[in-house]
Tab-separated table of C-alpha atoms in Angstrom:
chain	number	residue	atom	x	y	z
A	1	MET	CA	-28.883	-82.162	-16.361
A	2	TYR	CA	-25.193	-81.480	-15.966
A	3	LEU	CA	-23.730	-77.996	-16.247
A	4	LEU	CA	-20.110	-77.378	-16.803
A	5	GLY	CA	-18.656	-74.085	-16.030
A	6	LEU	CA	-15.257	-73.103	-17.581
A	7	ASP	CA	-13.556	-69.999	-16.401
A	8	LEU	CA	-10.479	-69.115	-18.382
A	9	GLY	CA	-7.554	-67.167	-16.772
A	10	GLN	CA	-4.778	-65.568	-18.068
A	11	ALA	CA	-1.087	-66.888	-17.883
A	12	ALA	CA	-0.632	-65.807	-14.096
A	13	ASP	CA	-4.535	-66.525	-13.265
A	14	PHE	CA	-6.003	-69.881	-12.328
A	15	SER	CA	-8.461	-71.501	-15.012
A	16	ALA	CA	-11.240	-73.474	-13.277
A	17	LEU	CA	-13.778	-76.192	-14.260
A	18	VAL	CA	-16.875	-76.933	-12.151
A	19	LEU	CA	-19.665	-79.494	-12.702
A	20	ASP	CA	-22.935	-78.748	-11.361
A	21	GLN	CA	-25.764	-81.345	-11.529
A	22	ALA	CA	-29.032	-79.635	-11.513
A	23	LEU	CA	-32.303	-81.568	-10.891
A	24	PRO	CA	-35.807	-80.710	-10.242
A	25	ALA	CA	-36.682	-80.407	-6.397
A	26	PRO	CA	-38.396	-83.746	-5.250
A	27	ARG	CA	-42.056	-83.451	-5.000
A	28	VAL	CA	-44.158	-84.052	-2.168
A	29	LEU	CA	-47.198	-86.307	-2.965
A	30	GLY	CA	-50.418	-84.301	-2.491
A	31	ALA	CA	-48.920	-81.201	-1.745
A	32	PRO	CA	-49.902	-78.154	-3.643
A	33	ARG	CA	-47.688	-76.937	-6.502
A	34	ARG	CA	-45.852	-73.566	-5.776
A	35	PRO	CA	-43.695	-71.414	-8.227
A	36	ALA	CA	-40.591	-72.284	-6.072
A	37	ASP	CA	-41.099	-76.081	-7.030
A	38	ASP	CA	-39.983	-75.448	-10.494
A	39	ARG	CA	-36.492	-74.378	-9.498
A	40	PRO	CA	-33.812	-76.818	-9.514
A	41	LEU	CA	-31.375	-77.981	-6.727
A	42	HIS	CA	-27.980	-77.702	-7.610
A	43	THR	CA	-24.996	-80.267	-6.586
A	44	ILE	CA	-21.602	-79.376	-7.149
A	45	LEU	CA	-19.976	-82.699	-8.010
A	46	HIS	CA	-16.563	-81.755	-9.434
A	47	ALA	CA	-14.184	-78.584	-9.076
A	48	GLU	CA	-10.580	-78.351	-10.371
A	49	ARG	CA	-8.273	-75.278	-11.024
A	50	TYR	CA	-4.933	-74.997	-12.779
A	51	ARG	CA	-2.367	-72.261	-13.504
A	52	GLY	CA	0.202	-72.429	-16.161
A	53	VAL	CA	-1.707	-75.177	-17.907
A	54	PRO	CA	-1.650	-74.929	-21.828
A	55	TYR	CA	-5.258	-74.231	-23.465
A	56	PRO	CA	-5.185	-77.238	-25.353
A	57	GLU	CA	-4.742	-79.143	-22.027
A	58	VAL	CA	-7.522	-77.527	-20.464
A	59	VAL	CA	-9.976	-78.606	-23.486
A	60	ARG	CA	-8.549	-82.289	-23.105
A	61	ARG	CA	-9.362	-82.121	-19.195
A	62	ALA	CA	-12.760	-80.880	-19.969
A	63	ARG	CA	-13.159	-83.731	-22.361
A	64	ARG	CA	-12.120	-86.273	-19.755
A	65	LEU	CA	-14.549	-84.750	-17.162
A	66	ILE	CA	-17.409	-84.977	-19.863
A	67	GLU	CA	-16.339	-88.596	-20.841
A	68	ALA	CA	-16.470	-89.692	-17.321
A	69	ILE	CA	-19.922	-88.528	-16.364
A	70	ALA	CA	-21.167	-90.710	-19.100
A	71	VAL	CA	-19.157	-93.586	-17.851
A	72	GLN	CA	-20.426	-93.146	-14.331
A	73	ASP	CA	-24.085	-92.795	-15.421
A	74	GLU	CA	-23.769	-95.878	-17.525
A	75	ARG	CA	-22.288	-98.008	-14.721
A	76	ALA	CA	-24.996	-96.603	-12.099
A	77	GLY	CA	-27.760	-97.530	-14.941
A	78	ARG	CA	-29.007	-94.115	-15.011
A	79	LEU	CA	-30.535	-92.608	-17.974
A	80	ARG	CA	-28.308	-90.180	-19.840
A	81	GLN	CA	-28.840	-86.594	-19.062
A	82	ASP	CA	-28.111	-83.535	-21.265
A	83	VAL	CA	-24.507	-82.054	-20.755
A	84	VAL	CA	-24.036	-78.305	-21.301
A	85	LEU	CA	-20.780	-76.487	-21.275
A	86	VAL	CA	-20.807	-72.801	-20.419
A	87	VAL	CA	-17.521	-71.283	-21.160
A	88	ASP	CA	-16.501	-67.717	-20.417
A	89	ALA	CA	-15.629	-66.390	-23.702
A	90	THR	CA	-14.389	-62.957	-22.632
A	91	GLY	CA	-11.090	-61.976	-23.549
A	92	VAL	CA	-8.607	-64.810	-23.919
A	93	GLY	CA	-11.907	-67.088	-24.062
A	94	ARG	CA	-12.293	-66.321	-27.602
A	95	ALA	CA	-9.425	-68.488	-28.840
A	96	VAL	CA	-9.904	-71.037	-26.488
A	97	LEU	CA	-13.611	-71.280	-27.668
A	98	ASP	CA	-12.371	-72.035	-31.160
A	99	LEU	CA	-10.278	-74.952	-29.542
A	100	LEU	CA	-13.558	-76.110	-27.729
A	101	ILE	CA	-15.383	-76.159	-30.947
A	102	ALA	CA	-12.644	-77.789	-32.955
A	103	ALA	CA	-12.442	-80.668	-30.226
A	104	ASP	CA	-16.137	-81.398	-31.005
A	105	LEU	CA	-16.689	-82.149	-27.297
A	106	PRO	CA	-19.480	-84.740	-26.800
A	107	VAL	CA	-21.759	-81.997	-25.325
A	108	ASP	CA	-25.543	-81.322	-25.890
A	109	ARG	CA	-24.765	-77.531	-26.064
A	110	LEU	CA	-21.917	-75.233	-26.013
A	111	VAL	CA	-22.471	-71.979	-24.381
A	112	ALA	CA	-19.947	-69.107	-25.512
A	113	MET	CA	-20.574	-66.264	-22.893
A	114	ASN	CA	-19.527	-62.692	-22.801
A	115	ILE	CA	-19.468	-61.410	-19.275
A	116	THR	CA	-20.285	-57.742	-19.590
A	117	GLY	CA	-20.766	-54.759	-17.273
A	118	GLY	CA	-24.307	-54.183	-18.712
A	119	GLN	CA	-27.759	-54.426	-17.386
A	120	ALA	CA	-29.330	-57.009	-19.811
A	121	VAL	CA	-28.727	-60.294	-21.170
A	122	THR	CA	-28.111	-60.209	-24.960
A	123	TRP	CA	-27.314	-62.432	-27.710
A	124	GLY	CA	-25.926	-62.592	-31.182
A	125	ASP	CA	-23.295	-64.054	-33.610
A	126	GLY	CA	-23.092	-67.179	-31.480
A	127	PHE	CA	-22.507	-65.504	-28.023
A	128	VAL	CA	-24.590	-64.549	-25.176
A	129	GLY	CA	-23.676	-61.290	-23.031
A	130	VAL	CA	-24.495	-61.842	-19.694
A	131	PRO	CA	-24.110	-58.978	-16.898
A	132	LYS	CA	-21.467	-59.853	-14.331
A	133	LYS	CA	-24.218	-58.944	-11.943
A	134	ASP	CA	-26.442	-61.230	-13.141
A	135	LEU	CA	-23.993	-64.082	-12.498
A	136	VAL	CA	-23.515	-63.116	-8.938
A	137	PHE	CA	-26.988	-62.536	-7.993
A	138	SER	CA	-28.045	-65.771	-9.459
A	139	ILE	CA	-25.553	-68.009	-7.242
A	140	SER	CA	-26.257	-65.821	-4.208
A	141	ARG	CA	-29.894	-66.528	-4.730
A	142	VAL	CA	-29.506	-70.235	-5.151
A	143	ALA	CA	-27.664	-70.429	-1.972
A	144	GLN	CA	-29.609	-68.262	-0.063
A	145	GLU	CA	-32.562	-70.207	-0.913
A	146	GLY	CA	-30.510	-73.421	0.042
A	147	ARG	CA	-30.729	-75.016	-3.456
A	148	LEU	CA	-26.907	-75.253	-3.610
A	149	ARG	CA	-24.960	-78.212	-2.335
A	150	ILE	CA	-21.097	-78.815	-2.404
A	151	SER	CA	-19.841	-82.468	-2.385
A	152	SER	CA	-17.833	-83.004	0.527
A	153	ARG	CA	-15.581	-85.333	-1.535
A	154	LEU	CA	-14.388	-82.424	-3.392
A	155	SER	CA	-10.787	-81.615	-2.507
A	156	LEU	CA	-11.511	-77.848	-3.199
A	157	ALA	CA	-14.700	-77.579	-1.272
A	158	LYS	CA	-13.252	-75.492	1.514
A	159	VAL	CA	-11.447	-73.376	-1.267
A	160	LEU	CA	-14.958	-72.917	-3.115
A	161	VAL	CA	-16.790	-72.001	0.152
A	162	ALA	CA	-14.251	-69.659	1.053
A	163	GLU	CA	-14.328	-67.986	-2.332
A	164	LEU	CA	-18.429	-67.790	-1.965
A	165	ARG	CA	-18.033	-66.136	1.470
A	166	ALA	CA	-15.459	-63.656	0.183
A	167	PHE	CA	-16.926	-62.545	-2.976
A	168	ARG	CA	-18.368	-58.926	-2.462
A	169	VAL	CA	-20.102	-56.292	-4.110
A	170	LYS	CA	-18.149	-53.050	-4.666
A	171	VAL	CA	-18.773	-49.787	-5.587
A	172	THR	CA	-16.512	-47.591	-7.827
A	173	ALA	CA	-15.998	-43.880	-7.432
A	174	SER	CA	-18.273	-43.421	-10.520
A	175	GLY	CA	-21.180	-45.467	-8.549
A	176	ALA	CA	-20.815	-48.542	-10.551
A	177	ASP	CA	-21.191	-51.996	-8.893
A	178	THR	CA	-18.220	-54.456	-9.269
A	179	PHE	CA	-18.215	-58.023	-8.119
A	180	GLU	CA	-14.775	-59.369	-7.095
A	181	ALA	CA	-13.007	-61.184	-4.433
A	182	ALA	CA	-13.085	-59.213	-0.998
A	183	ARG	CA	-9.213	-58.922	-0.874
A	184	GLU	CA	-6.672	-58.651	-3.692
A	185	ARG	CA	-4.892	-61.782	-2.776
A	186	ASP	CA	-8.352	-63.920	-2.773
A	187	HIS	CA	-9.230	-65.707	-5.983
A	188	ASP	CA	-12.530	-65.825	-7.343
A	189	ASP	CA	-11.951	-68.404	-10.352
A	190	LEU	CA	-13.946	-71.158	-8.621
A	191	VAL	CA	-16.930	-69.147	-7.829
A	192	LEU	CA	-17.067	-67.694	-11.366
A	193	ALA	CA	-16.922	-71.095	-13.059
A	194	THR	CA	-19.490	-72.289	-10.686
A	195	SER	CA	-21.964	-69.160	-11.133
A	196	LEU	CA	-21.414	-70.030	-15.010
A	197	ALA	CA	-23.092	-73.605	-14.419
A	198	VAL	CA	-25.571	-72.196	-12.052
A	199	TRP	CA	-26.762	-69.373	-14.244
A	200	GLY	CA	-27.023	-71.788	-17.392
A	201	ALA	CA	-29.117	-74.194	-15.202
A	202	GLU	CA	-31.553	-71.491	-13.994
A	203	ARG	CA	-31.842	-69.896	-17.091
A	204	TRP	CA	-33.043	-72.836	-18.926
A	205	ALA	CA	-35.147	-74.038	-16.193
A	206	VAL	CA	-34.430	-77.545	-15.848
A	207	THR	CA	-37.992	-78.530	-14.930
A	208	GLN	CA	-39.737	-76.587	-17.959
A	209	PRO	CA	-37.064	-75.943	-20.655
A	210	GLU	CA	-39.638	-75.111	-23.034
A	211	ARG	CA	-40.679	-71.889	-21.298
A	212	CYS	CA	-37.315	-70.549	-21.525
A	213	GLY	CA	-35.635	-68.680	-24.369
A	214	VAL	CA	-32.789	-70.329	-26.213
A	215	VAL	CA	-29.771	-67.981	-25.786
A	216	ALA	CA	-26.935	-70.231	-26.950
A	217	VAL	CA	-25.925	-71.838	-30.051
A	218	ASN	CA	-25.689	-75.733	-30.175
A	219	TRP	CA	-22.627	-76.234	-32.357
A	220	ARG	CA	-23.077	-79.850	-32.965
């Protein structure tokens, strides 16, 4: 399964698009089955970010990446894998979501996510609401379990690794948790886009999708 995470920034911020290939962990013949065996391995195959790019161009770049995935798999003789695009529809993302729907991208599922400060995942009206802490904990758990790999071919590999290391949990004066870059000058666009993709893959349990609740709208 291919998961694309699209984090949309304001005019002065970066937008980021990350491609995660989530595959079932390899099985050892004759070894006993454990619950952890159902957890997928994540490989970040592509990452890009841009600032000052019109949103219609962001949509076009997403299409080019999705189409390139299909071409590469066909050339390699691989069976087609599902493609899921998880987009941050919070704030400006709502308007860009309309562009994505109108573009009729060749994806199996388009997930419109509202990132919230709540405690539970909610869904309705075509949107899934996900607490930011869930995104952070999801990618942290995957990394700590050794299930997150970043392709060395990525030009932004070092940037993504630096963002992952700089991401911190902060506690506000009211006692609420916030999750952001450690310093104001740091960016977190790539790590957020990655967390969107990783959360999607973990949520739908790549190896046993029938056991997971459907929390997204298939716009096609």
